[in-house]
Amino acid sequence: MNSSTILDIFRTPPADPVKLPIYSSPLVCLLIVLGYLVFVLKLGRDFMANRKPYNVRRAMLVYNLCQILMNIVLFGLGFHLLFVRRIYNLRCMTMLPLEHPDKFRERLIVYAYFINKLLDLLDTLFFVLRKSYKQITVLHVYHHALMVLGPALVLHFFGTGGQYCTMGVLNSFVHIVMYSYYFVAAQYPQIKGKLWWKQYITKLQLLQFVILALQAALVLCFNPGCAFPRFLQYLQLAVSASMMIMFGNFYYQSYIKPKSKSQ
């Protein structure tokens, strides 16, 4: 497939005609992800090669606090949309039609979630500036890149909202817990090793992907007539499975293997 063919694919009319900055352009998101990868894997490390690690503690505290607050808002709005307003049939969460009265609200919340995924990339920037390269794992980079490029592609070809809103709500809740840990660990580094709930963050992340995999599997098995695109159902299953494998391996290497060695 040559470059002109790829461009022709992205020239197809978007499923949602409303243009949202950055989000509505898969090509821009692709360039952002490519720039992120080049910086994280090459340019950032070259820049830091002959420099001492920067002290970014204050910046991290502000960043973590902003992430906590933003994810609380996103979780609250998403939960309200799904379980209070009940704009979807939870057995078959199809995208709302463009003329639906809640479409603007749905679109705005999803867009805010996407902007938050862009801000998540700053995590890795802090790792590079601190020369904390051991934290820049395949899982970390894969997850961050996927969460920027994936939503933009889904928006372009299928539209916004629907079943993937479940992922947004769960992910926002996990990030509230995760960034709370990061904030406390950065604010009180002397007790970082005593924060017992660190490993439960990984368990929470694993539970998140188990729920998402079950959601897609149950819809495919027991509601095959659901109009939510089957391709996205299988994609949800595949991504959830890959995340469970990678987070499971991380949990084993971080918590189970060291414990078995000590015993």
Short mmCIF file of C-alpha atoms in Angstrom, two decimals:
data_model
loop_
_atom_site.label_atom_id
_atom_site.label_comp_id
_atom_site.label_asym_id
_atom_site.label_seq_id
_atom_site.Cartn_x
_atom_site.Cartn_y
_atom_site.Cartn_z
CA MET A 1 0.00 0.00 0.00
CA ASN A 2 1.59 3.28 -1.13
CA SER A 3 1.32 6.70 0.52
CA SER A 4 -1.34 7.97 -1.92
CA THR A 5 -3.57 4.99 -1.12
CA ILE A 6 -3.24 5.71 2.61
CA LEU A 7 -4.13 9.36 2.00
CA ASP A 8 -7.17 8.30 -0.06
CA ILE A 9 -8.40 6.22 2.90
CA PHE A 10 -8.27 9.27 5.16
CA ARG A 11 -9.96 11.43 2.52
CA THR A 12 -13.16 9.42 2.91
CA PRO A 13 -15.95 11.51 4.46
CA PRO A 14 -15.86 11.27 8.29
CA ALA A 15 -18.69 9.47 10.06
CA ASP A 16 -19.24 12.57 12.21
CA PRO A 17 -19.16 15.79 10.14
CA VAL A 18 -18.50 18.03 13.16
CA LYS A 19 -14.82 19.06 13.09
CA LEU A 20 -13.03 18.95 16.43
CA PRO A 21 -9.46 20.34 16.71
CA ILE A 22 -6.81 17.58 16.36
CA TYR A 23 -9.32 14.81 17.15
CA SER A 24 -11.02 14.99 13.75
CA SER A 25 -7.77 14.49 11.84
CA PRO A 26 -6.33 10.96 12.01
CA LEU A 27 -3.30 12.16 10.05
CA VAL A 28 -2.51 14.82 12.66
CA CYS A 29 -2.93 12.22 15.42
CA LEU A 30 -0.65 9.85 13.50
CA LEU A 31 2.02 12.57 13.29
CA ILE A 32 1.66 13.26 17.02
CA VAL A 33 2.15 9.56 17.83
CA LEU A 34 5.13 9.28 15.46
CA GLY A 35 6.68 12.39 17.03
CA TYR A 36 6.06 10.91 20.48
CA LEU A 37 7.77 7.65 19.54
CA VAL A 38 10.76 9.36 17.96
CA PHE A 39 11.25 11.59 21.01
CA VAL A 40 10.78 8.83 23.57
CA LEU A 41 12.88 6.21 21.85
CA LYS A 42 15.60 8.37 20.28
CA LEU A 43 15.68 12.19 20.42
CA GLY A 44 14.83 12.55 24.11
CA ARG A 45 17.48 10.06 25.16
CA ASP A 46 20.07 11.70 22.91
CA PHE A 47 19.20 15.09 24.43
CA MET A 48 19.64 13.74 27.97
CA ALA A 49 22.76 11.67 27.21
CA ASN A 50 25.24 14.18 28.65
CA ARG A 51 22.89 15.92 31.05
CA LYS A 52 21.95 15.24 34.65
CA PRO A 53 18.33 14.30 35.37
CA TYR A 54 16.10 17.35 35.69
CA ASN A 55 14.22 18.06 38.90
CA VAL A 56 10.62 18.11 37.66
CA ARG A 57 8.97 17.34 41.00
CA ARG A 58 6.89 20.54 41.14
CA ALA A 59 5.76 20.15 37.55
CA MET A 60 4.79 16.55 38.26
CA LEU A 61 2.79 17.54 41.33
CA VAL A 62 0.80 20.10 39.32
CA TYR A 63 0.38 17.64 36.45
CA ASN A 64 -0.80 14.80 38.70
CA LEU A 65 -3.25 17.05 40.52
CA CYS A 66 -4.68 18.29 37.21
CA GLN A 67 -5.03 14.70 36.03
CA ILE A 68 -6.86 13.70 39.21
CA LEU A 69 -9.33 16.57 38.84
CA MET A 70 -9.84 16.08 35.10
CA ASN A 71 -10.45 12.35 35.47
CA ILE A 72 -12.91 12.92 38.31
CA VAL A 73 -14.88 15.23 36.01
CA LEU A 74 -14.66 12.79 33.07
CA PHE A 75 -15.74 9.86 35.23
CA GLY A 76 -18.66 11.83 36.68
CA LEU A 77 -19.87 13.03 33.28
CA GLY A 78 -19.50 9.61 31.68
CA PHE A 79 -21.20 7.81 34.57
CA HIS A 80 -24.08 10.31 34.43
CA LEU A 81 -24.44 9.77 30.68
CA LEU A 82 -24.48 5.97 30.94
CA PHE A 83 -26.34 5.29 34.18
CA VAL A 84 -28.38 8.41 35.01
CA ARG A 85 -29.49 9.76 31.64
CA ARG A 86 -29.24 6.23 30.21
CA ILE A 87 -28.75 7.41 26.66
CA TYR A 88 -27.68 3.89 25.61
CA ASN A 89 -29.23 0.46 25.80
CA LEU A 90 -26.49 -1.27 27.80
CA ARG A 91 -27.14 -4.54 25.94
CA CYS A 92 -26.30 -2.82 22.65
CA MET A 93 -24.55 0.54 22.95
CA THR A 94 -24.75 1.92 19.42
CA MET A 95 -23.54 5.39 18.46
CA LEU A 96 -26.22 8.04 18.85
CA PRO A 97 -27.60 9.40 15.56
CA LEU A 98 -26.41 12.89 14.66
CA GLU A 99 -29.85 14.39 15.31
CA HIS A 100 -30.15 12.88 18.82
CA PRO A 101 -30.65 15.60 21.51
CA ASP A 102 -27.77 14.18 23.57
CA LYS A 103 -25.33 13.93 20.65
CA PHE A 104 -23.60 17.24 21.41
CA ARG A 105 -23.13 16.28 25.08
CA GLU A 106 -21.79 12.85 24.12
CA ARG A 107 -19.43 14.34 21.53
CA LEU A 108 -18.09 16.94 23.98
CA ILE A 109 -17.37 14.39 26.73
CA VAL A 110 -15.60 12.05 24.30
CA TYR A 111 -13.54 14.96 22.98
CA ALA A 112 -12.52 15.97 26.51
CA TYR A 113 -11.48 12.35 27.11
CA PHE A 114 -9.33 12.44 23.97
CA ILE A 115 -7.62 15.66 25.11
CA ASN A 116 -6.85 13.90 28.38
CA LYS A 117 -5.18 11.08 26.43
CA LEU A 118 -2.97 13.69 24.76
CA LEU A 119 -2.01 15.01 28.19
CA ASP A 120 -1.15 11.45 29.24
CA LEU A 121 1.82 11.61 26.86
CA LEU A 122 3.49 14.03 29.29
CA ASP A 123 4.01 11.05 31.61
CA THR A 124 6.72 9.78 29.31
CA LEU A 125 8.24 13.24 28.90
CA PHE A 126 8.80 13.36 32.67
CA PHE A 127 10.41 9.91 32.57
CA VAL A 128 12.83 11.06 29.86
CA LEU A 129 13.73 14.32 31.66
CA ARG A 130 14.36 12.35 34.87
CA LYS A 131 16.30 9.68 32.91
CA SER A 132 13.96 7.11 34.43
CA TYR A 133 14.15 4.91 31.36
CA LYS A 134 13.20 1.68 33.13
CA GLN A 135 9.65 3.04 33.39
CA ILE A 136 9.43 3.50 29.61
CA THR A 137 8.33 -0.07 28.92
CA VAL A 138 6.76 -1.54 25.79
CA LEU A 139 3.45 -1.61 27.68
CA HIS A 140 3.72 2.07 28.63
CA VAL A 141 4.52 3.28 25.11
CA TYR A 142 2.02 0.95 23.40
CA HIS A 143 -0.79 2.00 25.72
CA HIS A 144 -0.15 5.74 25.35
CA ALA A 145 0.24 5.64 21.56
CA LEU A 146 -2.87 3.49 21.10
CA MET A 147 -5.03 5.77 23.27
CA VAL A 148 -4.24 8.77 21.06
CA LEU A 149 -4.40 7.23 17.59
CA GLY A 150 -7.17 4.70 18.23
CA PRO A 151 -9.97 7.14 19.17
CA ALA A 152 -9.19 9.39 16.19
CA LEU A 153 -9.45 6.46 13.76
CA VAL A 154 -12.68 5.21 15.34
CA LEU A 155 -14.18 8.71 15.15
CA HIS A 156 -13.27 9.10 11.48
CA PHE A 157 -14.63 5.77 10.27
CA PHE A 158 -17.43 5.00 12.74
CA GLY A 159 -18.30 8.11 14.75
CA THR A 160 -18.11 9.03 18.40
CA GLY A 161 -19.54 7.37 21.51
CA GLY A 162 -21.36 4.07 21.73
CA GLN A 163 -19.94 0.99 23.42
CA TYR A 164 -16.46 2.51 23.74
CA CYS A 165 -17.86 4.97 26.29
CA THR A 166 -17.66 2.09 28.78
CA MET A 167 -13.89 2.06 28.29
CA GLY A 168 -13.74 5.82 28.89
CA VAL A 169 -15.66 5.62 32.17
CA LEU A 170 -13.61 2.68 33.50
CA ASN A 171 -10.31 4.19 32.36
CA SER A 172 -11.09 7.54 33.99
CA PHE A 173 -11.81 5.82 37.32
CA VAL A 174 -8.54 3.85 37.13
CA HIS A 175 -6.65 7.06 36.38
CA ILE A 176 -8.14 8.80 39.42
CA VAL A 177 -6.60 6.09 41.60
CA MET A 178 -3.34 5.95 39.63
CA TYR A 179 -2.64 9.68 39.58
CA SER A 180 -3.59 9.94 43.25
CA TYR A 181 -0.82 7.45 43.95
CA TYR A 182 1.61 9.40 41.73
CA PHE A 183 0.72 12.64 43.53
CA VAL A 184 1.25 11.20 47.02
CA ALA A 185 4.48 9.46 45.93
CA ALA A 186 5.85 12.72 44.47
CA GLN A 187 4.71 14.83 47.42
CA TYR A 188 6.08 12.42 50.04
CA PRO A 189 8.95 10.46 48.42
CA GLN A 190 10.09 9.21 51.84
CA ILE A 191 6.98 7.00 52.13
CA LYS A 192 6.79 5.93 48.48
CA GLY A 193 7.90 2.38 49.27
CA LYS A 194 5.26 2.06 51.99
CA LEU A 195 2.25 2.89 49.81
CA TRP A 196 0.61 -0.54 49.99
CA TRP A 197 -2.02 0.22 47.38
CA LYS A 198 0.44 0.55 44.48
CA GLN A 199 0.02 -3.05 43.33
CA TYR A 200 -3.76 -2.73 43.48
CA ILE A 201 -3.57 -0.15 40.70
CA THR A 202 -2.34 -2.89 38.35
CA LYS A 203 -5.09 -5.21 39.60
CA LEU A 204 -7.61 -2.47 38.88
CA GLN A 205 -6.19 -2.04 35.38
CA LEU A 206 -6.46 -5.78 34.78
CA LEU A 207 -10.07 -5.78 36.03
CA GLN A 208 -10.85 -2.93 33.65
CA PHE A 209 -9.77 -4.97 30.62
CA VAL A 210 -11.51 -8.11 31.86
CA ILE A 211 -14.78 -6.13 32.01
CA LEU A 212 -14.22 -4.70 28.52
CA ALA A 213 -13.44 -8.12 27.07
CA LEU A 214 -16.55 -9.58 28.72
CA GLN A 215 -18.69 -6.73 27.42
CA ALA A 216 -17.65 -7.35 23.81
CA ALA A 217 -17.89 -11.15 24.16
CA LEU A 218 -21.36 -11.03 25.72
CA VAL A 219 -22.71 -8.72 23.02
CA LEU A 220 -21.23 -10.90 20.25
CA CYS A 221 -22.56 -14.12 21.79
CA PHE A 222 -25.96 -13.10 23.14
CA ASN A 223 -26.90 -10.10 21.04
CA PRO A 224 -25.42 -10.74 17.57
CA GLY A 225 -27.95 -8.41 15.97
CA CYS A 226 -26.50 -5.40 17.82
CA ALA A 227 -25.79 -2.60 15.34
CA PHE A 228 -22.54 -1.57 17.03
CA PRO A 229 -19.91 -2.47 14.38
CA ARG A 230 -18.69 -6.05 14.73
CA PHE A 231 -15.19 -4.95 13.72
CA LEU A 232 -15.08 -2.69 16.79
CA GLN A 233 -16.37 -5.54 18.96
CA TYR A 234 -13.51 -7.79 17.82
CA LEU A 235 -11.06 -4.91 18.15
CA GLN A 236 -12.20 -4.37 21.75
CA LEU A 237 -11.65 -8.07 22.44
CA ALA A 238 -8.19 -8.06 20.83
CA VAL A 239 -6.96 -4.90 22.55
CA SER A 240 -8.35 -6.02 25.92
CA ALA A 241 -6.63 -9.40 25.54
CA SER A 242 -3.29 -7.76 24.65
CA MET A 243 -3.57 -5.43 27.63
CA MET A 244 -4.44 -8.28 30.00
CA ILE A 245 -1.38 -10.22 28.82
CA MET A 246 0.95 -7.21 29.14
CA PHE A 247 -0.42 -5.94 32.47
CA GLY A 248 -0.49 -9.51 33.75
CA ASN A 249 3.16 -9.95 32.84
CA PHE A 250 3.98 -6.63 34.49
CA TYR A 251 2.20 -7.71 37.68
CA TYR A 252 4.02 -11.04 37.70
CA GLN A 253 7.45 -9.48 37.12
CA SER A 254 6.86 -6.68 39.67
CA TYR A 255 5.09 -8.43 42.53
CA ILE A 256 4.89 -12.23 42.23
CA LYS A 257 8.36 -13.10 40.91
CA PRO A 258 10.31 -11.01 43.49
CA LYS A 259 8.21 -12.53 46.29
CA SER A 260 8.88 -16.09 45.11
CA LYS A 261 12.62 -15.35 44.84
CA SER A 262 12.76 -14.03 48.40
CA GLN A 263 11.01 -17.12 49.67
#
